[in-house]
Coordinates of N, CA and C in Angstrom, one line a residue:
M1 N -15.2 -20.8 -25.1 CA -15.2 -20.7 -23.6 C -14.5 -21.8 -23.0
S2 N -13.7 -21.5 -22.0 CA -12.9 -22.6 -21.3 C -13.8 -23.5 -20.6
A3 N -13.4 -24.8 -20.6 CA -14.1 -25.9 -19.9 C -13.9 -25.7 -18.4
L4 N -12.8 -25.1 -18.0 CA -12.4 -25.0 -16.6 C -12.4 -23.5 -16.2
R5 N -12.7 -23.3 -14.9 CA -12.7 -21.9 -14.4 C -11.7 -21.8 -13.3
L6 N -11.2 -20.6 -13.1 CA -10.1 -20.4 -12.2 C -10.5 -19.4 -11.1
V7 N -10.3 -19.8 -9.8 CA -10.5 -19.0 -8.6 C -9.2 -18.7 -8.0
V8 N -8.8 -17.5 -7.9 CA -7.5 -17.1 -7.4 C -7.7 -16.4 -6.0
F9 N -7.0 -16.8 -5.0 CA -7.1 -16.3 -3.7 C -5.9 -15.4 -3.3
D10 N -6.1 -14.3 -2.7 CA -5.1 -13.6 -1.9 C -5.0 -14.5 -0.6
V11 N -3.9 -14.2 0.2 CA -3.7 -15.1 1.3 C -3.9 -14.3 2.6
D12 N -3.0 -13.4 3.0 CA -3.2 -12.6 4.3 C -4.4 -11.7 4.2
G13 N -5.3 -11.9 5.2 CA -6.5 -11.1 5.2 C -7.6 -11.6 4.5
T14 N -7.4 -12.7 3.7 CA -8.4 -13.4 2.9 C -8.6 -14.8 3.4
L15 N -7.6 -15.6 3.2 CA -7.6 -17.0 3.7 C -7.2 -17.1 5.2
V16 N -6.2 -16.4 5.5 CA -5.6 -16.5 6.9 C -5.6 -15.1 7.6
D17 N -5.7 -15.1 8.9 CA -5.6 -13.9 9.7 C -4.3 -13.8 10.4
S18 N -3.3 -13.2 9.6 CA -2.0 -13.1 10.2 C -1.8 -11.7 10.7
Q19 N -2.8 -11.0 11.1 CA -2.7 -9.6 11.6 C -1.8 -9.5 12.8
R20 N -1.9 -10.3 13.8 CA -1.1 -10.2 15.0 C 0.4 -10.4 14.6
T21 N 0.7 -11.4 13.7 CA 2.1 -11.6 13.3 C 2.6 -10.5 12.5
I22 N 1.8 -9.9 11.6 CA 2.3 -8.8 10.8 C 2.6 -7.6 11.6
L23 N 1.7 -7.3 12.5 CA 1.8 -6.1 13.4 C 3.1 -6.2 14.3
E24 N 3.2 -7.4 14.9 CA 4.4 -7.6 15.8 C 5.7 -7.5 15.0
S25 N 5.7 -8.1 13.8 CA 6.9 -8.2 13.0 C 7.3 -6.8 12.5
M26 N 6.3 -6.0 12.1 CA 6.5 -4.6 11.7 C 7.1 -3.8 12.9
R27 N 6.5 -4.0 14.1 CA 7.0 -3.2 15.3 C 8.4 -3.5 15.5
R28 N 8.7 -4.8 15.5 CA 10.1 -5.2 15.8 C 11.1 -4.7 14.7
A29 N 10.6 -4.7 13.4 CA 11.5 -4.3 12.4 C 11.8 -2.8 12.5
F30 N 10.8 -2.0 12.7 CA 11.0 -0.6 12.8 C 11.8 -0.2 14.1
E31 N 11.6 -1.0 15.1 CA 12.4 -0.8 16.3 C 13.9 -1.1 16.1
A32 N 14.1 -2.2 15.4 CA 15.5 -2.7 15.1 C 16.3 -1.7 14.3
V33 N 15.6 -1.1 13.3 CA 16.3 -0.2 12.4 C 16.3 1.2 12.9
G34 N 15.5 1.5 13.9 CA 15.5 2.8 14.5 C 14.7 3.9 13.7
V35 N 13.6 3.4 13.1 CA 12.7 4.3 12.3 C 11.4 4.5 13.1
T36 N 10.8 5.7 13.0 CA 9.5 5.9 13.7 C 8.5 4.9 13.3
Q37 N 7.8 4.4 14.4 CA 6.8 3.3 14.2 C 5.6 3.8 13.4
P38 N 5.1 3.0 12.4 CA 3.9 3.4 11.7 C 2.7 3.0 12.6
T39 N 1.6 3.6 12.3 CA 0.4 3.2 13.0 C -0.2 1.9 12.6
R40 N -1.0 1.3 13.5 CA -1.6 0.0 13.1 C -2.4 0.1 11.8
E41 N -3.1 1.2 11.7 CA -3.9 1.4 10.5 C -3.1 1.5 9.2
D42 N -1.9 2.2 9.3 CA -1.0 2.3 8.2 C -0.4 0.9 7.8
V43 N -0.1 0.1 8.8 CA 0.5 -1.2 8.6 C -0.6 -2.1 7.9
L44 N -1.8 -2.2 8.4 CA -2.8 -3.0 7.8 C -3.2 -2.5 6.4
G45 N -3.0 -1.2 6.2 CA -3.3 -0.6 4.9 C -2.4 -1.1 3.8
I46 N -1.2 -1.5 4.1 CA -0.2 -1.9 3.1 C -0.1 -3.5 2.9
V47 N -0.9 -4.2 3.7 CA -0.9 -5.7 3.6 C -1.3 -6.1 2.2
G48 N -0.5 -6.9 1.6 CA -0.7 -7.3 0.2 C 0.3 -6.8 -0.8
L49 N 0.9 -5.6 -0.4 CA 1.9 -5.1 -1.3 C 3.2 -5.9 -1.1
S50 N 4.1 -5.9 -2.1 CA 5.4 -6.5 -1.9 C 6.2 -5.7 -0.9
L51 N 7.1 -6.4 -0.1 CA 7.7 -5.7 1.0 C 8.5 -4.4 0.6
D52 N 9.1 -4.4 -0.5 CA 9.9 -3.2 -0.8 C 9.0 -2.0 -1.0
V53 N 7.8 -2.3 -1.7 CA 6.8 -1.2 -1.9 C 6.2 -0.8 -0.6
A54 N 5.9 -1.8 0.3 CA 5.2 -1.6 1.5 C 6.1 -0.7 2.4
M55 N 7.4 -1.0 2.5 CA 8.3 -0.2 3.4 C 8.5 1.2 2.9
A56 N 8.5 1.4 1.6 CA 8.5 2.7 1.0 C 7.3 3.5 1.4
E57 N 6.1 2.8 1.5 CA 4.9 3.5 1.9 C 4.9 3.9 3.3
L58 N 5.5 3.0 4.2 CA 5.4 3.2 5.6 C 6.5 4.1 6.1
A59 N 7.6 4.2 5.3 CA 8.7 5.1 5.7 C 9.1 6.0 4.5
P60 N 8.2 6.8 4.0 CA 8.5 7.5 2.8 C 9.7 8.5 2.7
D61 N 10.1 8.9 3.9 CA 11.2 9.9 4.0 C 12.6 9.2 4.1
A62 N 12.5 7.8 4.3 CA 13.8 7.1 4.5 C 14.4 6.7 3.2
P63 N 15.7 6.6 3.1 CA 16.4 6.2 1.9 C 16.1 4.7 1.6
R64 N 16.4 4.3 0.3 CA 16.2 3.0 -0.1 C 16.9 1.9 0.7
E65 N 18.1 2.3 1.2 CA 18.8 1.3 2.0 C 18.1 1.0 3.3
T66 N 17.4 2.0 3.8 CA 16.6 1.8 5.0 C 15.4 0.9 4.7
H67 N 14.8 1.1 3.6 CA 13.7 0.2 3.2 C 14.1 -1.2 3.1
H68 N 15.3 -1.4 2.5 CA 15.8 -2.8 2.5 C 16.1 -3.4 3.8
A69 N 16.7 -2.6 4.7 CA 16.9 -3.0 6.1 C 15.6 -3.3 6.8
L70 N 14.6 -2.5 6.6 CA 13.3 -2.8 7.3 C 12.7 -4.1 6.8
A71 N 12.8 -4.3 5.5 CA 12.3 -5.5 4.9 C 13.0 -6.8 5.4
D72 N 14.3 -6.7 5.5 CA 15.1 -7.8 6.1 C 14.7 -8.1 7.6
A73 N 14.6 -7.0 8.3 CA 14.3 -7.1 9.7 C 12.8 -7.7 9.9
Y74 N 11.9 -7.3 9.0 CA 10.6 -7.8 9.1 C 10.5 -9.3 8.8
K75 N 11.2 -9.7 7.8 CA 11.3 -11.1 7.4 C 11.8 -11.9 8.6
S76 N 12.9 -11.4 9.2 CA 13.5 -12.1 10.3 C 12.5 -12.3 11.5
A77 N 11.8 -11.2 11.8 CA 10.8 -11.2 12.9 C 9.7 -12.1 12.6
Y78 N 9.2 -12.1 11.4 CA 8.1 -12.9 10.9 C 8.5 -14.4 11.1
V79 N 9.6 -14.8 10.6 CA 10.1 -16.2 10.6 C 10.2 -16.6 12.1
D80 N 10.7 -15.7 12.9 CA 10.9 -16.0 14.3 C 9.6 -16.3 15.0
R81 N 8.6 -15.5 14.7 CA 7.3 -15.7 15.4 C 6.6 -17.0 14.8
R82 N 6.7 -17.3 13.5 CA 6.2 -18.5 13.0 C 6.9 -19.7 13.6
A83 N 8.2 -19.6 13.8 CA 8.9 -20.8 14.4 C 8.4 -21.0 15.8
R84 N 8.2 -19.9 16.6 CA 7.7 -20.0 18.0 C 6.3 -20.6 18.1
E85 N 5.4 -20.1 17.3 CA 4.0 -20.4 17.4 C 3.5 -21.5 16.5
G86 N 4.2 -21.7 15.3 CA 3.7 -22.6 14.3 C 2.7 -21.8 13.4
T87 N 2.6 -22.3 12.2 CA 1.7 -21.6 11.2 C 0.3 -21.5 11.6
K88 N -0.3 -22.6 12.2 CA -1.7 -22.6 12.6 C -2.1 -21.6 13.6
L89 N -1.1 -21.1 14.4 CA -1.4 -20.1 15.4 C -0.9 -18.7 14.9
S90 N 0.2 -18.6 14.2 CA 0.6 -17.3 13.7 C -0.2 -16.8 12.5
S91 N -0.7 -17.8 11.7 CA -1.6 -17.4 10.6 C -2.8 -18.3 10.5
P92 N -3.7 -18.2 11.4 CA -4.9 -19.1 11.4 C -5.9 -18.8 10.3
F93 N -6.6 -19.9 9.9 CA -7.6 -19.7 8.9 C -8.7 -18.8 9.5
F94 N -9.3 -18.0 8.6 CA -10.6 -17.3 9.0 C -11.7 -18.3 9.1
P95 N -12.7 -18.0 9.9 CA -13.8 -19.0 10.0 C -14.4 -19.4 8.6
G96 N -14.5 -20.7 8.4 CA -15.1 -21.2 7.2 C -14.1 -21.3 6.0
A97 N -12.9 -20.8 6.2 CA -12.0 -20.7 5.0 C -11.6 -22.1 4.6
R98 N -11.1 -22.9 5.5 CA -10.6 -24.2 5.1 C -11.7 -25.1 4.5
D99 N -12.9 -25.2 5.1 CA -14.0 -26.0 4.6 C -14.4 -25.6 3.2
T100 N -14.5 -24.2 3.0 CA -14.9 -23.7 1.7 C -13.8 -24.0 0.7
L101 N -12.6 -23.9 1.1 CA -11.5 -24.1 0.1 C -11.5 -25.6 -0.3
M102 N -11.6 -26.5 0.6 CA -11.6 -27.9 0.3 C -12.8 -28.3 -0.6
S103 N -14.0 -27.6 -0.3 CA -15.2 -27.9 -1.1 C -15.0 -27.4 -2.5
L104 N -14.4 -26.3 -2.7 CA -14.1 -25.8 -4.1 C -13.1 -26.6 -4.8
A105 N -12.0 -27.0 -4.0 CA -11.0 -27.8 -4.6 C -11.5 -29.2 -5.1
A106 N -12.6 -29.7 -4.5 CA -13.2 -31.0 -4.9 C -14.0 -30.9 -6.2
R107 N -14.3 -29.7 -6.6 CA -15.2 -29.5 -7.8 C -14.4 -29.7 -9.1
E108 N -14.9 -30.5 -10.0 CA -14.2 -30.8 -11.2 C -14.2 -29.6 -12.2
D109 N -15.0 -28.6 -12.0 CA -15.1 -27.5 -13.0 C -14.2 -26.4 -12.6
L110 N -13.5 -26.5 -11.4 CA -12.7 -25.4 -10.9 C -11.2 -25.7 -10.7
L111 N -10.4 -24.7 -11.0 CA -9.0 -24.8 -10.6 C -8.8 -23.6 -9.6
L112 N -7.9 -23.9 -8.6 CA -7.7 -22.9 -7.6 C -6.2 -22.4 -7.7
G113 N -6.1 -21.1 -7.4 CA -4.7 -20.5 -7.4 C -4.5 -19.5 -6.3
V114 N -3.3 -19.0 -6.2 CA -3.0 -18.0 -5.2 C -2.2 -16.9 -5.9
A115 N -2.5 -15.6 -5.5 CA -1.7 -14.5 -5.9 C -1.5 -13.7 -4.6
T116 N -0.3 -13.6 -4.2 CA 0.0 -13.1 -2.8 C 1.3 -12.2 -2.8
G117 N 1.3 -11.3 -1.9 CA 2.5 -10.5 -1.7 C 3.6 -11.2 -0.9
K118 N 3.3 -12.5 -0.5 CA 4.3 -13.3 0.2 C 5.4 -13.7 -0.7
S119 N 6.5 -14.1 -0.1 CA 7.6 -14.6 -0.9 C 7.3 -16.1 -1.2
R120 N 8.1 -16.7 -2.1 CA 7.9 -18.1 -2.3 C 8.1 -18.9 -1.1
R121 N 9.1 -18.6 -0.3 CA 9.4 -19.3 0.9 C 8.3 -19.2 1.9
G122 N 7.7 -18.0 2.0 CA 6.6 -17.7 3.0 C 5.4 -18.5 2.6
L123 N 5.1 -18.5 1.3 CA 3.9 -19.3 0.9 C 4.1 -20.8 1.1
D124 N 5.3 -21.3 0.8 CA 5.6 -22.7 1.0 C 5.4 -23.1 2.4
K125 N 5.9 -22.2 3.3 CA 5.7 -22.5 4.8 C 4.2 -22.5 5.2
L126 N 3.5 -21.6 4.7 CA 2.1 -21.5 5.0 C 1.3 -22.8 4.5
I127 N 1.6 -23.1 3.2 CA 0.9 -24.3 2.6 C 1.3 -25.6 3.4
A128 N 2.5 -25.7 3.7 CA 2.9 -26.9 4.5 C 2.3 -26.9 5.9
G129 N 2.3 -25.7 6.5 CA 1.8 -25.6 7.9 C 0.3 -25.9 8.0
H130 N -0.4 -25.6 6.9 CA -1.9 -25.9 6.9 C -2.3 -27.1 6.2
G131 N -1.3 -27.8 5.7 CA -1.6 -29.1 4.9 C -2.3 -28.8 3.6
L132 N -1.9 -27.8 2.9 CA -2.6 -27.4 1.6 C -1.9 -27.9 0.4
E133 N -1.0 -28.8 0.5 CA -0.2 -29.3 -0.6 C -1.2 -29.8 -1.7
G134 N -1.0 -29.4 -2.9 CA -1.8 -29.9 -4.0 C -3.1 -29.2 -4.3
V135 N -3.5 -28.3 -3.4 CA -4.7 -27.6 -3.5 C -4.7 -26.6 -4.6
F136 N -3.6 -25.8 -4.8 CA -3.5 -24.7 -5.7 C -2.7 -25.2 -6.9
V137 N -3.2 -25.0 -8.1 CA -2.5 -25.4 -9.3 C -1.6 -24.3 -9.9
T138 N -1.8 -23.1 -9.4 CA -0.9 -22.0 -9.8 C -0.7 -21.1 -8.6
E139 N 0.5 -20.7 -8.3 CA 0.9 -20.0 -7.1 C 1.8 -18.9 -7.5
Q140 N 1.3 -17.7 -7.5 CA 2.0 -16.5 -7.9 C 2.5 -15.7 -6.6
V141 N 3.8 -15.4 -6.5 CA 4.3 -14.8 -5.3 C 5.1 -13.5 -5.7
A142 N 5.5 -12.8 -4.7 CA 6.1 -11.5 -4.9 C 7.5 -11.6 -5.5
D143 N 8.2 -12.7 -5.3 CA 9.6 -12.9 -5.8 C 9.7 -12.6 -7.3
F144 N 8.7 -12.9 -8.1 CA 8.8 -13.0 -9.5 C 7.9 -12.0 -10.3
H145 N 7.2 -11.1 -9.5 CA 6.3 -10.2 -10.2 C 6.4 -8.8 -9.6
P146 N 6.0 -7.8 -10.3 CA 5.8 -6.4 -9.7 C 4.7 -6.5 -8.6
S147 N 4.7 -5.6 -7.7 CA 3.8 -5.6 -6.6 C 2.3 -5.4 -7.1
K148 N 1.4 -6.0 -6.4 CA 0.0 -5.6 -6.7 C -0.1 -4.1 -6.5
P149 N -1.0 -3.4 -7.3 CA -2.0 -4.0 -8.2 C -1.6 -4.2 -9.6
H150 N -0.3 -4.3 -9.9 CA 0.1 -4.7 -11.3 C -0.5 -6.0 -11.6
P151 N -1.1 -6.2 -12.8 CA -1.8 -7.5 -13.1 C -0.9 -8.7 -13.4
A152 N 0.4 -8.5 -13.3 CA 1.3 -9.6 -13.8 C 1.0 -11.0 -13.1
M153 N 0.7 -11.0 -11.8 CA 0.4 -12.2 -11.1 C -0.8 -12.9 -11.7
L154 N -1.8 -12.2 -12.0 CA -3.0 -12.8 -12.6 C -2.8 -13.2 -14.0
E155 N -2.1 -12.4 -14.8 CA -1.7 -12.8 -16.1 C -0.9 -14.1 -16.2
A156 N 0.0 -14.2 -15.2 CA 0.8 -15.5 -15.2 C -0.1 -16.7 -14.8
A157 N -1.1 -16.4 -13.9 CA -2.0 -17.5 -13.5 C -2.9 -18.0 -14.6
L158 N -3.3 -17.0 -15.4 CA -4.1 -17.4 -16.6 C -3.3 -18.1 -17.6
A159 N -2.1 -17.7 -17.8 CA -1.2 -18.4 -18.8 C -0.9 -19.8 -18.4
E160 N -0.6 -20.0 -17.1 CA -0.2 -21.3 -16.6 C -1.4 -22.3 -16.7
T161 N -2.6 -21.8 -16.5 CA -3.8 -22.7 -16.4 C -4.5 -22.8 -17.7
G162 N -4.2 -21.8 -18.6 CA -4.9 -21.8 -19.9 C -6.4 -21.4 -19.8
V163 N -6.7 -20.7 -18.7 CA -8.1 -20.3 -18.5 C -8.2 -18.8 -19.0
Q164 N -9.3 -18.5 -19.7 CA -9.6 -17.2 -20.2 C -9.9 -16.2 -19.0
A165 N -9.7 -14.9 -19.2 CA -9.9 -14.0 -18.1 C -11.4 -13.9 -17.7
Q166 N -12.3 -14.1 -18.6 CA -13.7 -14.1 -18.3 C -14.2 -15.3 -17.5
E167 N -13.3 -16.3 -17.4 CA -13.6 -17.5 -16.7 C -12.9 -17.6 -15.3
A168 N -12.3 -16.4 -14.9 CA -11.5 -16.4 -13.7 C -12.1 -15.3 -12.8
V169 N -11.9 -15.6 -11.5 CA -12.3 -14.6 -10.4 C -11.2 -14.5 -9.4
M170 N -10.9 -13.3 -8.9 CA -10.0 -13.0 -7.9 C -10.7 -12.8 -6.6
I171 N -10.3 -13.4 -5.5 CA -10.9 -13.3 -4.2 C -9.9 -12.6 -3.3
G172 N -10.2 -11.4 -2.7 CA -9.2 -10.7 -1.9 C -9.9 -9.7 -1.0
D173 N -9.1 -9.2 0.0 CA -9.6 -8.3 1.0 C -9.1 -6.8 0.8
T174 N -8.3 -6.6 -0.2 CA -7.8 -5.2 -0.3 C -8.1 -4.6 -1.6
S175 N -7.9 -3.3 -1.7 CA -8.1 -2.6 -2.9 C -7.0 -3.0 -3.9
F176 N -5.9 -3.4 -3.4 CA -4.8 -3.9 -4.3 C -5.3 -5.1 -5.1
D177 N -6.0 -6.0 -4.4 CA -6.5 -7.2 -5.1 C -7.5 -6.9 -6.1
M178 N -8.4 -6.1 -5.8 CA -9.5 -5.7 -6.7 C -9.0 -4.9 -7.9
D179 N -8.1 -4.0 -7.6 CA -7.5 -3.2 -8.7 C -6.7 -4.1 -9.7
M180 N -6.0 -5.1 -9.1 CA -5.2 -6.0 -9.9 C -6.1 -6.8 -10.8
A181 N -7.2 -7.3 -10.2 CA -8.2 -8.1 -11.0 C -8.8 -7.3 -12.1
R182 N -9.1 -6.1 -11.8 CA -9.7 -5.2 -12.9 C -8.7 -5.0 -14.0
A183 N -7.4 -4.7 -13.6 CA -6.3 -4.5 -14.6 C -6.1 -5.7 -15.5
A184 N -6.4 -6.9 -14.9 CA -6.2 -8.1 -15.7 C -7.4 -8.6 -16.4
G185 N -8.5 -7.8 -16.3 CA -9.7 -8.2 -17.0 C -10.5 -9.3 -16.3
I186 N -10.2 -9.5 -15.0 CA -10.8 -10.6 -14.2 C -11.8 -9.9 -13.2
R187 N -12.9 -10.6 -13.0 CA -13.8 -10.1 -12.0 C -13.3 -10.4 -10.6
G188 N -13.7 -9.5 -9.6 CA -13.2 -9.6 -8.3 C -14.3 -9.7 -7.3
I189 N -14.1 -10.6 -6.3 CA -15.0 -10.7 -5.1 C -14.2 -10.2 -3.9
G190 N -14.7 -9.1 -3.3 CA -14.0 -8.6 -2.1 C -14.6 -9.3 -0.9
V191 N -13.8 -9.4 0.2 CA -14.3 -10.0 1.4 C -14.3 -9.0 2.5
G192 N -15.4 -9.1 3.3 CA -15.6 -8.1 4.3 C -14.9 -8.3 5.6
W193 N -14.1 -9.4 5.8 CA -13.5 -9.7 7.0 C -12.0 -9.3 7.0
G194 N -11.5 -8.7 6.0 CA -10.0 -8.5 5.9 C -9.5 -7.2 6.4
Y195 N -8.5 -6.7 5.8 CA -7.7 -5.6 6.3 C -8.1 -4.2 5.7
H196 N -8.8 -4.2 4.6 CA -9.3 -2.9 4.0 C -10.8 -2.8 4.3
D197 N -11.3 -1.6 4.6 CA -12.7 -1.4 4.7 C -13.4 -1.7 3.4
A198 N -14.7 -2.0 3.4 CA -15.4 -2.3 2.2 C -15.5 -1.1 1.3
A199 N -15.4 0.1 1.9 CA -15.4 1.3 1.1 C -14.2 1.4 0.1
R200 N -13.1 0.7 0.5 CA -12.0 0.8 -0.4 C -12.0 -0.3 -1.5
L201 N -13.0 -1.1 -1.5 CA -13.1 -2.2 -2.5 C -14.0 -1.9 -3.6
S202 N -14.0 -0.6 -4.1 CA -14.9 -0.1 -5.1 C -14.8 -0.9 -6.4
A203 N -13.6 -1.5 -6.7 CA -13.4 -2.2 -7.9 C -13.9 -3.6 -7.9
A204 N -14.4 -4.0 -6.8 CA -15.0 -5.4 -6.7 C -16.3 -5.5 -7.4
D205 N -16.6 -6.7 -8.0 CA -17.9 -6.9 -8.6 C -18.9 -7.1 -7.5
R206 N -18.5 -7.7 -6.4 CA -19.4 -7.9 -5.2 C -18.5 -8.1 -4.0
I207 N -19.1 -8.0 -2.8 CA -18.5 -8.2 -1.6 C -19.3 -9.2 -0.7
I208 N -18.6 -10.2 -0.2 CA -19.2 -11.2 0.7 C -18.7 -11.0 2.1
E209 N -19.6 -11.4 3.1 CA -19.3 -11.2 4.5 C -18.9 -12.5 5.2
R210 N -19.2 -13.6 4.6 CA -18.8 -14.9 5.2 C -18.2 -15.8 4.1
F211 N -17.3 -16.6 4.5 CA -16.7 -17.6 3.6 C -17.7 -18.5 3.0
D212 N -18.7 -18.9 3.8 CA -19.8 -19.8 3.3 C -20.5 -19.2 2.1
D213 N -20.5 -17.9 1.9 CA -21.2 -17.3 0.8 C -20.4 -17.4 -0.5
L214 N -19.2 -17.8 -0.5 CA -18.4 -17.7 -1.7 C -18.8 -18.7 -2.8
P215 N -19.1 -19.9 -2.5 CA -19.6 -20.8 -3.7 C -20.8 -20.3 -4.4
A216 N -21.8 -19.8 -3.7 CA -23.0 -19.2 -4.3 C -22.6 -18.0 -5.1
A217 N -21.7 -17.1 -4.6 CA -21.3 -15.9 -5.3 C -20.6 -16.2 -6.6
L218 N -19.8 -17.2 -6.6 CA -19.1 -17.7 -7.8 C -20.1 -18.2 -8.8
D219 N -21.0 -19.1 -8.4 CA -22.0 -19.6 -9.3 C -22.8 -18.5 -9.9
D220 N -23.2 -17.5 -9.1 CA -24.0 -16.5 -9.6 C -23.3 -15.6 -10.6
I221 N -22.0 -15.4 -10.4 CA -21.3 -14.6 -11.4 C -21.2 -15.3 -12.7
W222 N -21.0 -16.6 -12.7 CA -20.9 -17.3 -14.0 C -22.3 -17.6 -14.6
R223 N -23.3 -17.7 -13.7 CA -24.6 -17.9 -14.2 C -25.1 -16.8 -15.1
R224 N -24.6 -15.6 -14.7 CA -25.0 -14.4 -15.5 C -24.4 -14.4 -16.9
D225 N -23.4 -15.2 -17.1 CA -22.8 -15.2 -18.4 C -23.4 -16.2 -19.4
T226 N -24.3 -17.0 -18.8 CA -24.9 -18.1 -19.7 C -26.2 -17.6 -20.3

């Protein structure tokens, strides 16, 4: 059994609430490209997927070139809003997220990681904007992996840290996160404050409703193994 345990976090909808920025950026992207606007529910339903997969879901009848154009327009709109508002306003922490994250990062038995549909550049900007440098020892992004729920991100996180799957937990707000965890042989904790309803998190081992509940939920999961 590994001496260290790994806790991997999704970002949007789990650590930070970027809902306003995502919705506005999608609206501007679809407007710029001239494609029928998706509903709010449809947009929030694809958060966590890589952009190319997300755009194909939101505009299924459009050709691939249009999906690429939508993705480029979305990135441009997202960067513009972040530049105008700053990271702390465009992607604020959920209540309790920062304190819990710092508490877990201080534990000698835990390593923290990220598995996100964000690009490398987007994650770097978020980490710098929130002052999270050095918190995560493994950072898996959409640039180098298939979209969630493919397990590649978590498999890479395990390989980088040397932690066994049974000693790792994925924290996320979407079915993509929980399905990815299950595919990688990792347990999943779903969060009730994110972008997918709890009913969609059927692959989760448990669901928590407050960030403050996370440390106890982690300890309980691993206690059952002893």
